[in-house]
Short mmCIF file of C-alpha atoms in Angstrom, two decimals:
data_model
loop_
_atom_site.label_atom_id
_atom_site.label_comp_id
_atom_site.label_asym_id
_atom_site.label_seq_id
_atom_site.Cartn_x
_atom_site.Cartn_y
_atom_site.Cartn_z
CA UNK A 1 94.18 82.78 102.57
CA UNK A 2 97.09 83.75 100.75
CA UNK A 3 100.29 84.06 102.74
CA UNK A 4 103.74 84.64 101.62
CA UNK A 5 106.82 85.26 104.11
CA UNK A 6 109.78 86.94 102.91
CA UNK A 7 113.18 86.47 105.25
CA UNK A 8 116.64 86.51 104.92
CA UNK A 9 117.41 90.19 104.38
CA UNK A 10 120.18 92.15 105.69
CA UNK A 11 123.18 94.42 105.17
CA UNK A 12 125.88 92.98 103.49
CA UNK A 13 129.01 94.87 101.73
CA UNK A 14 129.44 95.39 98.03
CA UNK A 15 130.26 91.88 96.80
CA UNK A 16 128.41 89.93 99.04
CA UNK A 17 126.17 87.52 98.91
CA UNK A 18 122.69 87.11 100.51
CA UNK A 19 119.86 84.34 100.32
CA UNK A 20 116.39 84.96 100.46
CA UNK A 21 113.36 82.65 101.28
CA UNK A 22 109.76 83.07 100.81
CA UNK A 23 107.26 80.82 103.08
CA UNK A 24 104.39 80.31 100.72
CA UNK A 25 100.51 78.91 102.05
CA UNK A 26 97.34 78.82 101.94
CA UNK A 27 97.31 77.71 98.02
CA UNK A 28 98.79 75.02 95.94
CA UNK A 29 102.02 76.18 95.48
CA UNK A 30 103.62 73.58 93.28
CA UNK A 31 101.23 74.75 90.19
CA UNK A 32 102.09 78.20 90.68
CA UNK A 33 105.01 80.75 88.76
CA UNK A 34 106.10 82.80 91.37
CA UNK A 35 107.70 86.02 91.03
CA UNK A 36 110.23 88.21 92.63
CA UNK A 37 109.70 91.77 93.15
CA UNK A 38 111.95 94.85 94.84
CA UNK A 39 111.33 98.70 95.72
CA UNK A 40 114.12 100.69 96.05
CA UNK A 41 113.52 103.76 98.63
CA UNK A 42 112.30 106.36 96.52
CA UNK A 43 111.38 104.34 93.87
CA UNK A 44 108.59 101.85 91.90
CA UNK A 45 108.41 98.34 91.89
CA UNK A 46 111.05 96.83 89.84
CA UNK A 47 110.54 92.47 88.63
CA UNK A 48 113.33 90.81 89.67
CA UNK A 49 112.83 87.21 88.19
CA UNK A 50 110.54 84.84 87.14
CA UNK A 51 110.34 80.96 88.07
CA UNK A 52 107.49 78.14 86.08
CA UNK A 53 105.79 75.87 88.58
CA UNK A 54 107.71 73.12 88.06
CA UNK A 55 111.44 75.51 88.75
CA UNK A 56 112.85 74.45 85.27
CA UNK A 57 112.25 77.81 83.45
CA UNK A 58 113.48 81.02 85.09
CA UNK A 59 113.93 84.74 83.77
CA UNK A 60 115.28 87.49 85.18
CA UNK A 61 116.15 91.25 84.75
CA UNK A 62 119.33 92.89 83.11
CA UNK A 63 119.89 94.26 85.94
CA UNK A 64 120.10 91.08 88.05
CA UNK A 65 121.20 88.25 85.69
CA UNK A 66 124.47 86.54 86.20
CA UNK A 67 124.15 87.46 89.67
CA UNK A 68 120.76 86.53 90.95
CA UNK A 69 119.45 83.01 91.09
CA UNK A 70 116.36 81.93 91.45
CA UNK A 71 114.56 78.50 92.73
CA UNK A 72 112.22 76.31 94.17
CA UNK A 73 111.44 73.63 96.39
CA UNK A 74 108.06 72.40 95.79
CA UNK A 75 108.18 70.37 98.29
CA UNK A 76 108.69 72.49 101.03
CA UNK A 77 106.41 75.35 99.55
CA UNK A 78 109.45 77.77 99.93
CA UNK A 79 110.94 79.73 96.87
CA UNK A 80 114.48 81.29 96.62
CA UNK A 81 116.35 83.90 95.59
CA UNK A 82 120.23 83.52 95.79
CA UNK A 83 121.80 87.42 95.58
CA UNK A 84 125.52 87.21 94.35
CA UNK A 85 128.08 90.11 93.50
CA UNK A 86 125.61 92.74 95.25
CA UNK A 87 125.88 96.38 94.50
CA UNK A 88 124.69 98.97 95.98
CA UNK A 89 122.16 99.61 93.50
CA UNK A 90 120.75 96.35 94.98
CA UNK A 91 119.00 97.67 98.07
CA UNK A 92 115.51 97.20 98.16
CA UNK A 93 112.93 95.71 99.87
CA UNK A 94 112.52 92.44 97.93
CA UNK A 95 109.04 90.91 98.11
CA UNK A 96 107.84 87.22 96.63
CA UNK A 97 104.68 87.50 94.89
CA UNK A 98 102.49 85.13 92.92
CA UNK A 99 100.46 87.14 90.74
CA UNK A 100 98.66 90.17 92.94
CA UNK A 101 99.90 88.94 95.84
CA UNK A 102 103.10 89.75 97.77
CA UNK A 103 104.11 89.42 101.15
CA UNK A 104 105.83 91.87 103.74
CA UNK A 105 109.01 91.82 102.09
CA UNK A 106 112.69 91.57 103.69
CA UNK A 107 115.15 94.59 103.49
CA UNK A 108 118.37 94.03 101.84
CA UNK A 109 120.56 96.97 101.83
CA UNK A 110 124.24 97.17 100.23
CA UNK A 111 126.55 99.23 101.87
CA UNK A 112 130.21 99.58 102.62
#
């Protein structure tokens, strides 16, 4: 079975920085893209970024790049998602996914 745990969330002031993890299992991990996803209240599912098995090709979304950074550690079966220069605009519940599936997410909210 497919799990993926999100942590790392949190409120943070405009500026900050966060990191998120994702616990990936129950599939082989290291041949896998994986995906970051967010839902703002109110809101649809916005992609985030995009990371290749092996963690040496990564994409992300205007909204995010410069700030965001994404990796990998294989090894561990964990991806990451560094969050730099948040804004407001930022909160969401972030979610890791690998194609359909996604996990329970982690709350990160931006607020002075």
């Amino acid at each position: 079975e497919v799990q993926l745990v999100e942590s790392g969330g949190g409120l943070v002031q405009p500026g900050g920085s966060l990191r998120l993890s994702c616990a990936a299992s129950g599939f082989p991990f290291s041949i896998y893209t994986m995906q970051w996803v967010r839902q703002a209240p109110g809101k649809g599912l916005e992609w985030v970024s995009t990371i290749n098995s092996g963690g040496d090709n990564t994409d992300y979304a205007d909204s995010v790049k410069g700030r965001f950074t994404i990796s990998r550690d294989n090894a561990k079966s964990t991806l990451y998602l560094q969050l730099n220069s948040l804004k407001t605009e930022d909160t969401a519940m972030y979610y890791c996914a690998m194609y359909a599936a996604r996990g329970q997410g982690t709350q990160v909210t931006v607020s002075s």
